[in-house]
Tab-separated table of C-alpha atoms and ligand atoms in Angstrom:
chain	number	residue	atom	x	y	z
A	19	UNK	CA	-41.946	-8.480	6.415
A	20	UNK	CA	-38.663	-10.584	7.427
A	21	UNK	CA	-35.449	-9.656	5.603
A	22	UNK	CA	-34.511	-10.986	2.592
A	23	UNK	CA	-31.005	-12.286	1.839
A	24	UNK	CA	-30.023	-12.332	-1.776
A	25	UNK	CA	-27.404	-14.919	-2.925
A	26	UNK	CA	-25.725	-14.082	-6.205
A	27	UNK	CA	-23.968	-16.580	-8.626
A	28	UNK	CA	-22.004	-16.078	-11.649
A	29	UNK	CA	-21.959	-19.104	-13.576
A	30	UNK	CA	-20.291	-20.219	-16.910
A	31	UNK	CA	-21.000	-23.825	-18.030
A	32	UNK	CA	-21.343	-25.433	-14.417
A	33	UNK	CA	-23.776	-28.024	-15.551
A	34	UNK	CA	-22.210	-30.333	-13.313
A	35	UNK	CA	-22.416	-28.315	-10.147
A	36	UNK	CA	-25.519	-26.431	-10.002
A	37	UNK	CA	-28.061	-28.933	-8.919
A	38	UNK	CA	-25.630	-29.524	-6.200
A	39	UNK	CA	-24.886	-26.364	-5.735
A	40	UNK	CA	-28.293	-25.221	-5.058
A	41	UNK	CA	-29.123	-28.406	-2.560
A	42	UNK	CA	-25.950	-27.152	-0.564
A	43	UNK	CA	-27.059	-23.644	-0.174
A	44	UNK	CA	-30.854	-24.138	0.151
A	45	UNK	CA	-29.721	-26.494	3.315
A	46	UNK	CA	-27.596	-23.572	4.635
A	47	UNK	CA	-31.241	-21.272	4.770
A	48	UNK	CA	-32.469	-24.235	7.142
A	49	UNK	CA	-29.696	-23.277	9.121
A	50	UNK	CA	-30.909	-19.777	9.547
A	51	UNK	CA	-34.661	-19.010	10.117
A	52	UNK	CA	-36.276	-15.705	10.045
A	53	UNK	CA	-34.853	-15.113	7.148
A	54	UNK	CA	-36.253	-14.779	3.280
A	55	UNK	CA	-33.638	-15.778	0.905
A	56	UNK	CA	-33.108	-15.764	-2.754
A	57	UNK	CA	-30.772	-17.110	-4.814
A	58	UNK	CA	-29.897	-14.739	-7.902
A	59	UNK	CA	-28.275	-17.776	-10.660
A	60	UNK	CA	-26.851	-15.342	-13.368
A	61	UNK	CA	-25.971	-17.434	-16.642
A	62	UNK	CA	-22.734	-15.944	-18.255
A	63	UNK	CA	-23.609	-17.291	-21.892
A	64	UNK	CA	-22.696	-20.789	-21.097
A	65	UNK	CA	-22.659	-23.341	-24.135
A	66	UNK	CA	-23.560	-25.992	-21.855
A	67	UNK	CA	-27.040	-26.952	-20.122
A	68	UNK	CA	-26.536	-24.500	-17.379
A	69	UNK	CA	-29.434	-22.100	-18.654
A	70	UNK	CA	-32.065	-24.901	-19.124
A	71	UNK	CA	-30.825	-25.928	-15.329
A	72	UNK	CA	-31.450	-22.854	-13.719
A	73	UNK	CA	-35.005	-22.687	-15.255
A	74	UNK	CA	-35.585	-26.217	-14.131
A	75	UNK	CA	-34.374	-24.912	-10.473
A	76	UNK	CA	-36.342	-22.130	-10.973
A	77	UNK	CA	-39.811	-23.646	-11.600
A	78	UNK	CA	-39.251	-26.097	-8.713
A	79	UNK	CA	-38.132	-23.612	-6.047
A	80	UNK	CA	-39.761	-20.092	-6.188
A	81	UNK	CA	-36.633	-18.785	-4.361
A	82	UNK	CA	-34.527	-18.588	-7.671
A	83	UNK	CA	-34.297	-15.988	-9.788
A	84	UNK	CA	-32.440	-16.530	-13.479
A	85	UNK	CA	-30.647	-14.117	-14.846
A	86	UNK	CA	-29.099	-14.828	-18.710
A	87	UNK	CA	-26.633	-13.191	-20.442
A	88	UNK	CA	-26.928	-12.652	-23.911
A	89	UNK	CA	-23.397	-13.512	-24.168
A	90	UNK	CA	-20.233	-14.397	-22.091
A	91	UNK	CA	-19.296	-11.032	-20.774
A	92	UNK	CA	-16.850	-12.735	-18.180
A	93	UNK	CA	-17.477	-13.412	-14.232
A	94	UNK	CA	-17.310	-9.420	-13.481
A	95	UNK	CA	-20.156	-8.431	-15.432
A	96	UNK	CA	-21.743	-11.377	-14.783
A	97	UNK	CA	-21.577	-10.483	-10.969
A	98	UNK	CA	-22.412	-7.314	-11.661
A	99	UNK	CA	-25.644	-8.058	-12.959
A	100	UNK	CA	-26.323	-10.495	-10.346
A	101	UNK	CA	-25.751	-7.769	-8.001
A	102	UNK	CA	-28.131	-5.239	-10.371
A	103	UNK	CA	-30.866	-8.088	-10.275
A	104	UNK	CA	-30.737	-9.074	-6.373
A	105	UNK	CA	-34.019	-6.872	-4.366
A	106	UNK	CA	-32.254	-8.689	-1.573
A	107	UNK	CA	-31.375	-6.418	2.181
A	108	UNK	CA	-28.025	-8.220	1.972
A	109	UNK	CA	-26.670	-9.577	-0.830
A	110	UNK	CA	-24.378	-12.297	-0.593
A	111	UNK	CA	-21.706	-13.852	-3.081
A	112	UNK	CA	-20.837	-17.398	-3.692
A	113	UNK	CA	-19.148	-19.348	-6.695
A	114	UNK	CA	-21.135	-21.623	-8.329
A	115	UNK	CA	-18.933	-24.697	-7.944
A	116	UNK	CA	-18.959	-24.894	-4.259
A	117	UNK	CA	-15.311	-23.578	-3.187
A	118	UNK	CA	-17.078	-21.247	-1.206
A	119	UNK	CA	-18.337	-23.366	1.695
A	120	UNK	CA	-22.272	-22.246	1.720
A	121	UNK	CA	-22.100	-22.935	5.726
A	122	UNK	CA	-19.903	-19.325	5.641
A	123	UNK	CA	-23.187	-17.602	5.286
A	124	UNK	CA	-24.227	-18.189	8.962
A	125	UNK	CA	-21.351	-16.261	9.969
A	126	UNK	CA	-21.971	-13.905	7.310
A	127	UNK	CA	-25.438	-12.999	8.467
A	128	UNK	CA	-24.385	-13.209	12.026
A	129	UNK	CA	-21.719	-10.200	11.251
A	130	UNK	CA	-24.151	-8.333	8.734
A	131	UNK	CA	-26.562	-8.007	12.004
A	132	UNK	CA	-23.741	-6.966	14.039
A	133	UNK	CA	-23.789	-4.100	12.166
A	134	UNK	CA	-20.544	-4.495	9.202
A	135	UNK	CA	-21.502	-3.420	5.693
A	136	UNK	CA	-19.167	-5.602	4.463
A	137	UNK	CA	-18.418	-9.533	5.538
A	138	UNK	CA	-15.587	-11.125	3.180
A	139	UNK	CA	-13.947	-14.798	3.223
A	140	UNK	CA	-10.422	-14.353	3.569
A	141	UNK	CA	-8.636	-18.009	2.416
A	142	UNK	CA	-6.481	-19.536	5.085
A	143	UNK	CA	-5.930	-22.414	2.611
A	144	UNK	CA	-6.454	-22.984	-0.876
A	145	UNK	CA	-7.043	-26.592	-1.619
A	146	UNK	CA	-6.502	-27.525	-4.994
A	147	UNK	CA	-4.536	-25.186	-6.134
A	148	UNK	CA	-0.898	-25.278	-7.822
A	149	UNK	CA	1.963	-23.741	-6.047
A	150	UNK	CA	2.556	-21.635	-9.065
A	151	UNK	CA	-0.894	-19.908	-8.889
A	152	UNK	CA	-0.366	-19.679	-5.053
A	153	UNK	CA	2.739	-17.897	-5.439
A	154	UNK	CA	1.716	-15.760	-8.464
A	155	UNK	CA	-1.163	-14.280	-6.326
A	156	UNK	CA	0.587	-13.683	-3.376
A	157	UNK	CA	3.169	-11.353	-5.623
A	158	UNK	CA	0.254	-9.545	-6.885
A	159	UNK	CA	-1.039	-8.689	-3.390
A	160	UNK	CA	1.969	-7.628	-2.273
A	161	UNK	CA	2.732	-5.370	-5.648
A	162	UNK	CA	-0.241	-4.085	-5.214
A	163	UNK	CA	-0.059	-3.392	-1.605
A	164	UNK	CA	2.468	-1.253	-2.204
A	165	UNK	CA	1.578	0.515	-5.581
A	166	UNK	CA	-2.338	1.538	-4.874
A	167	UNK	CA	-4.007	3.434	-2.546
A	168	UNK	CA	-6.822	1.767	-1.921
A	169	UNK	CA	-5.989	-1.570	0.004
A	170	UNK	CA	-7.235	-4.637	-1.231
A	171	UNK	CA	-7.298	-7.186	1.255
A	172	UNK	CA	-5.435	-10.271	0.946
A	173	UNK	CA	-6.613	-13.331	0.100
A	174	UNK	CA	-9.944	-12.612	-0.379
A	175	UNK	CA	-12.210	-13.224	-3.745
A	176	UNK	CA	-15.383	-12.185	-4.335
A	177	UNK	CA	-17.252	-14.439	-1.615
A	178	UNK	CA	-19.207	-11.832	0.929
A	179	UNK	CA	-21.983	-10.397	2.277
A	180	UNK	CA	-22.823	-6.891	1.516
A	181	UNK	CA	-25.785	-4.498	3.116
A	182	UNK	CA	-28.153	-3.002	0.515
A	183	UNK	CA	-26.379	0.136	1.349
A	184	UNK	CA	-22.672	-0.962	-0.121
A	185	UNK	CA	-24.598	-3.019	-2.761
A	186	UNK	CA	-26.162	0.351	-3.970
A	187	UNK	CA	-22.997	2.416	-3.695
A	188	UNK	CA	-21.155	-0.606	-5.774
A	189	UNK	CA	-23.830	-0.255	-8.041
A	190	UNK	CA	-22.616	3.709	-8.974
A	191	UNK	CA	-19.849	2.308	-9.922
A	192	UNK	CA	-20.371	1.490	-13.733
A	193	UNK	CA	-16.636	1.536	-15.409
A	194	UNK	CA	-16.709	-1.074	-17.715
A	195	UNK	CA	-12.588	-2.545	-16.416
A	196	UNK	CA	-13.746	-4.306	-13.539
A	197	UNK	CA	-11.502	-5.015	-11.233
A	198	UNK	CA	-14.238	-6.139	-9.040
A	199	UNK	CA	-11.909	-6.946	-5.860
A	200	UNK	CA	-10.514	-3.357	-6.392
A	201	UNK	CA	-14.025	-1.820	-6.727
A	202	UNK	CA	-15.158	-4.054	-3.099
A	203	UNK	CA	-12.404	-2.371	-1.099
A	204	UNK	CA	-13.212	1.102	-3.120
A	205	UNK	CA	-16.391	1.365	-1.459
A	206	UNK	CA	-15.092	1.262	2.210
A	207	UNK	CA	-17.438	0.773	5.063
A	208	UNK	CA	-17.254	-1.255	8.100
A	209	UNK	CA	-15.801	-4.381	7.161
A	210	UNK	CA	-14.955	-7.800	8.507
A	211	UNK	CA	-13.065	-10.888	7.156
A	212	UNK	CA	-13.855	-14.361	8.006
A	213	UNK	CA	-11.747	-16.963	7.943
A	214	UNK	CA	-12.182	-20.073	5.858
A	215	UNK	CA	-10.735	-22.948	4.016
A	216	UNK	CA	-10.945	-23.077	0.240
A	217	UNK	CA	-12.105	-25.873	-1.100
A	218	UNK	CA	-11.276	-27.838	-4.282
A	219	UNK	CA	-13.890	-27.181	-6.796
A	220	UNK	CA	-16.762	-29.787	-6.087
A	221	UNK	CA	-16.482	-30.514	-10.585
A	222	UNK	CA	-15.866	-29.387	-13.311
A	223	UNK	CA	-12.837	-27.595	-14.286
A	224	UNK	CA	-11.620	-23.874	-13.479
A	225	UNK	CA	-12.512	-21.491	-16.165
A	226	UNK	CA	-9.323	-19.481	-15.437
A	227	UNK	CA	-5.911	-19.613	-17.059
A	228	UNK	CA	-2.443	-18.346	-16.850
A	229	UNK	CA	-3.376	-16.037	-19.285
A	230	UNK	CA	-6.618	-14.661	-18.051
A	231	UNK	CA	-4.976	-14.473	-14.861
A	232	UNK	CA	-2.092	-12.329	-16.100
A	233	UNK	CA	-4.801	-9.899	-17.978
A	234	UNK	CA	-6.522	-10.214	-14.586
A	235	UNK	CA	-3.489	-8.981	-12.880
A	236	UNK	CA	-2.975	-6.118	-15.372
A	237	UNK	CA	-6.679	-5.252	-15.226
A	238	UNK	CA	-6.172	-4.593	-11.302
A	239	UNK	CA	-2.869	-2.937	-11.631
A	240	UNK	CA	-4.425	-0.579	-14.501
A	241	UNK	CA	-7.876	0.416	-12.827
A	242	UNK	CA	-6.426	1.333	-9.802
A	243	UNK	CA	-2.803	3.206	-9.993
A	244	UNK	CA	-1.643	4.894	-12.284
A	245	UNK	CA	2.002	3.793	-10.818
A	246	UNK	CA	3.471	2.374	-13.772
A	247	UNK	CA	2.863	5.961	-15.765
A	248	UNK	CA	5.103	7.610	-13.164
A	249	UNK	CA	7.345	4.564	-13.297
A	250	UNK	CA	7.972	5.311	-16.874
A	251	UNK	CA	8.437	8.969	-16.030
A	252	UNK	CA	11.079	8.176	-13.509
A	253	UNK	CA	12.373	5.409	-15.651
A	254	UNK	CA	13.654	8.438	-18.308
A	255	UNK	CA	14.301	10.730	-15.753
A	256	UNK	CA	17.020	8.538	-14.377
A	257	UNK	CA	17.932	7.353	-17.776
A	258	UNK	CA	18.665	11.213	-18.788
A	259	UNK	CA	20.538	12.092	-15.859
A	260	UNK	CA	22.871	9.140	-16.588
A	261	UNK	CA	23.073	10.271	-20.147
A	262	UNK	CA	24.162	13.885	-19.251
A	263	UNK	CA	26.837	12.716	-16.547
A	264	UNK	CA	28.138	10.312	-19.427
A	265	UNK	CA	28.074	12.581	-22.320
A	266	UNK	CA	30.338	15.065	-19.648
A	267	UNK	CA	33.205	12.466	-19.710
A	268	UNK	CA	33.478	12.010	-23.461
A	269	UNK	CA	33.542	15.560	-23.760
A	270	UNK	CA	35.962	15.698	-20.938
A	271	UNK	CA	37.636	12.990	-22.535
A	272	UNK	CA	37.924	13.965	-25.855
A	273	UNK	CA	39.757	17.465	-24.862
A	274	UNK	CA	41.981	15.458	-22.790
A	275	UNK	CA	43.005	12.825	-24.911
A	276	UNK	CA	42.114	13.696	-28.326
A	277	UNK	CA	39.415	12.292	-30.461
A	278	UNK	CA	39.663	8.352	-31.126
A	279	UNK	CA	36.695	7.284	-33.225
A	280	UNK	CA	35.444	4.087	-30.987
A	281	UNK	CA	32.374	3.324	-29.100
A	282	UNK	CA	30.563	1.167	-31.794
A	283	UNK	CA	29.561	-1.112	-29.039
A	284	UNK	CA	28.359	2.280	-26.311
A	285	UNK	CA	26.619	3.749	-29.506
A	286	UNK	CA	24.799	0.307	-29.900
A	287	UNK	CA	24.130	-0.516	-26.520
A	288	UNK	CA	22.591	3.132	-25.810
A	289	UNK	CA	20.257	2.817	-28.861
A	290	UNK	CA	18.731	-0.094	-28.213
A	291	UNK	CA	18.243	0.201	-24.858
A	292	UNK	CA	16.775	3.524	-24.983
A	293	UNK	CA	14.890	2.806	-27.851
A	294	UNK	CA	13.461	-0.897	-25.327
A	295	UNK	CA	12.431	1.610	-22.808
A	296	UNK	CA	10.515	3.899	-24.977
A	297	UNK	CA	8.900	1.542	-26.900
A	298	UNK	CA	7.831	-0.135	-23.243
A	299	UNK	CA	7.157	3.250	-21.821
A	300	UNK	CA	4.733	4.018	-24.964
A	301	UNK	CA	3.507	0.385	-24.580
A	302	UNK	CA	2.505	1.412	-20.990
A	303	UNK	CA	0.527	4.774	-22.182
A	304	UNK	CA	-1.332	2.888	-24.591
A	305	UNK	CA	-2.419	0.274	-21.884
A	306	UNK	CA	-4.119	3.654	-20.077
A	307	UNK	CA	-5.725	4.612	-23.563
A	308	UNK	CA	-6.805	1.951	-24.069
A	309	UNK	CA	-8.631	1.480	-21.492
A	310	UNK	CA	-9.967	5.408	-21.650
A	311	UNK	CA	-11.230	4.209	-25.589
A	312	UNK	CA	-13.086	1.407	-23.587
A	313	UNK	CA	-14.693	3.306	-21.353
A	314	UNK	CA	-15.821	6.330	-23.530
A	315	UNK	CA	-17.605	3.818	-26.008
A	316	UNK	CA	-20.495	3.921	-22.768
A	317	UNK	CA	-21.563	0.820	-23.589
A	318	UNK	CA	-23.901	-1.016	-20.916
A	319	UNK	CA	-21.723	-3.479	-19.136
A	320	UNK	CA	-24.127	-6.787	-20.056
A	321	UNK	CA	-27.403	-7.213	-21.721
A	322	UNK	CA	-30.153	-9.677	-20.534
A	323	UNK	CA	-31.487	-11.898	-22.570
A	324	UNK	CA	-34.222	-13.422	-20.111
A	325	UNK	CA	-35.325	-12.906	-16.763
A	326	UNK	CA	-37.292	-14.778	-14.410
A	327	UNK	CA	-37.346	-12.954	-10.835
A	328	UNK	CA	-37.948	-14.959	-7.295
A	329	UNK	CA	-41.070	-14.787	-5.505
A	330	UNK	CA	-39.841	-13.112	-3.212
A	331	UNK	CA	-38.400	-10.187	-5.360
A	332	UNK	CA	-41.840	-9.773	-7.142
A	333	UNK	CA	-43.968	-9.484	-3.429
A	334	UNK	CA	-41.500	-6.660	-3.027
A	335	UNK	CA	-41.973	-5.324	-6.177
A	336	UNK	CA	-45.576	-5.530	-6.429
A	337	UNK	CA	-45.598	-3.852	-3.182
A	338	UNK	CA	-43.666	-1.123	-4.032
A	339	UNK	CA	-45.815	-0.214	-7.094
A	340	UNK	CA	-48.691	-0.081	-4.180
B	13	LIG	N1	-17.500	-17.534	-14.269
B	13	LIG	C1	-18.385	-16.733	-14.995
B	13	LIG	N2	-17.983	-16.251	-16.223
B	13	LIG	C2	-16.758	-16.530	-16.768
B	13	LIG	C3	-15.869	-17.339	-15.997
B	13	LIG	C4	-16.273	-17.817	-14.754
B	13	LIG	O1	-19.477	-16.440	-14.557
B	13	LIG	O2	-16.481	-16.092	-17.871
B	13	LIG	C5	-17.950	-18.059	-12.951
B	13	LIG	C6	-17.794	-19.553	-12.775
B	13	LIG	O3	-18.903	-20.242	-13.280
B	13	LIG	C7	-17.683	-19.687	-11.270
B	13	LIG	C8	-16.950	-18.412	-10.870
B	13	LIG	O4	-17.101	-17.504	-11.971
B	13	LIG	O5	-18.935	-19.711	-10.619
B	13	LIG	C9	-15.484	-18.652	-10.577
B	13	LIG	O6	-14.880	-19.282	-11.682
B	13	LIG	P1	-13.816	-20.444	-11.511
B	13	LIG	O7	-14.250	-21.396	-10.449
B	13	LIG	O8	-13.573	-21.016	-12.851
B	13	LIG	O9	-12.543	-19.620	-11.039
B	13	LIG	P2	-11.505	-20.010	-9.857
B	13	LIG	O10	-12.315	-20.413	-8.677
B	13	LIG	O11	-10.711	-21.134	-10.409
B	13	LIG	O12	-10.725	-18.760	-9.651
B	14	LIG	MG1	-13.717	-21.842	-8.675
């Protein structure tokens, strides 16, 4: 049996790029024989035609498989259960609106048979986007470069190629906070990067924000240090030594000179500042609980609300209930 190669691709109201989409990447298999592919279209709960798209693609190439969300459960559970649905021996992942040049997956599978578990895109340039969201991301790299232990490579999204063995140890991980970057660099094993230029998206519009983006950031920062914690700890730890060393000279002071009733404006000052940093400090705690009360609910990460596997993916299937 030849190896299959699984292509997953979260999508959320890309009616304007799929059927292009899929004509791009079906001409990149040409470019590789030997090879069985799939490609694993997960619908995110889009509002648009995307769903009755995919089954169109689907009846008219036996290589896709549909996956659809009962819901939007946002791009990481949507990759996740692209990645839960793909029977593929590598599984590869590419955005549905074409920044991710399908042509990388030559080099991909070229890597993935020289023996790396892991082949990412790393971005030399990002076309298309502002300087702003440039800049913002680079910060975030570098804050979390420093702050966690597990390094998450640069300039990298989610576009790679991953052997059935990382896919399955991914798979164990089930916390419902996905940083999904975070959890990709969690796993370890051999891993390469492969340069690439990032296109503008081929239509449509991005689906993320400022403000998704910040959450983003705050996800990653949260599900993988617990930094700003100790940050608070130090925070009051400095704050109290200052305190004591300060309280000493008004005592000192007041023996020496006598007792003056001032220091409205020191009284003031240290209230509200202390009182900032604890309510911050307690804001930060409650980010962590938070995030414990989401995870203890258990809940599955995505539900399925129709399924239509590839050809290929039911020949393995069938053959495994042999
Ligand atoms: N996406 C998704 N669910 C969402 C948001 C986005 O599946 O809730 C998909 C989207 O269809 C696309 C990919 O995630 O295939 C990346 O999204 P987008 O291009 O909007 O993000 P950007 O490239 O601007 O970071
Ligand atoms: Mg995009």
């Amino acid at each position: 049996m030849q190896e299959l190669i699984s292509i997953v691709v979260p999508a959320f109201n890309e009616e304007v790029v799929l059927r292009l989409f899929h004509e791009k990447m079906t001409a990149a298999f040409d470019r590789l024989p030997g090879y069985d592919f799939e490609i694993v279209l997960v619908d995110d709960g889009s509002t648009d035609r995307t769903l009755d798209l995919m089954r169109e693609l689907a009846s008219r190439d036996a290589r896709v498989c549909v996956v659809a969300l009962s819901r939007n459960f946002g791009k990481e559970a949507a990759l996740t259960a692209g990645l839960d649905y793909a029977s593929g021996d590598a599984v590869a992942v590419f955005d549905a609106d074409l920044q991710d040049p399908p042509a990388l997956l030559i080099e991909f599978v070229r890597h993935w048979k020289a023996g790396y578990d892991v082949v990412f895109a790393r971005r030399t340039h990002r076309d298309g986007e502002s300087w702003l969201k440039k800049s913002t991301a680079a910060g975030f790299y570098g804050l979390m470069a420093r702050i966690s232990r597990v390094l998450i490579p640069r300039d990298t999204g989610d576009c790679r190629l991953m052997s059935r063995r990382a896919v399955d140890a991914l798979g164990k991980l089930r916390e419902h906070h996905r940083f999904m970057k975070g959890l990709f660099a969690w796993i370890g094993y051999p891993s390469i990067a492969v340069d690439y230029r990032r296109q503008a998206r081929a239509a449509g519009d991005t689906k993320f924000n400022y403000w998704k983006l910040w959450n983003f950031a705050l996800e990653g920062v949260t599900s993988f240090t617990t930094a700003p914690l100790r940050l608070a700890t130090y925070v009051g730890f400095v704050i109290a030594f200052l305190a004591f060393v300060f309280g000493a000279w008004v005592i000192a002071r007041t023996l020496i000179w006598g007792d003056v009733v001032r220091g409205y404006p020191t009284l003031m000052v240290t209230v509200l500042f202390l009182g900032g940093i604890q309510l911050f400090s307690i804001g930060v705690l409650g980010e962590y609980i938070g995030r414990i009360f989401g995870e203890s609910k258990g809940r599955p990460l995505y539900l399925v609300q129709l399924h239509v596997p590839s050809l290929a993916a039911k020949v393995r299937h069938d053959g495994d209930a042999v």
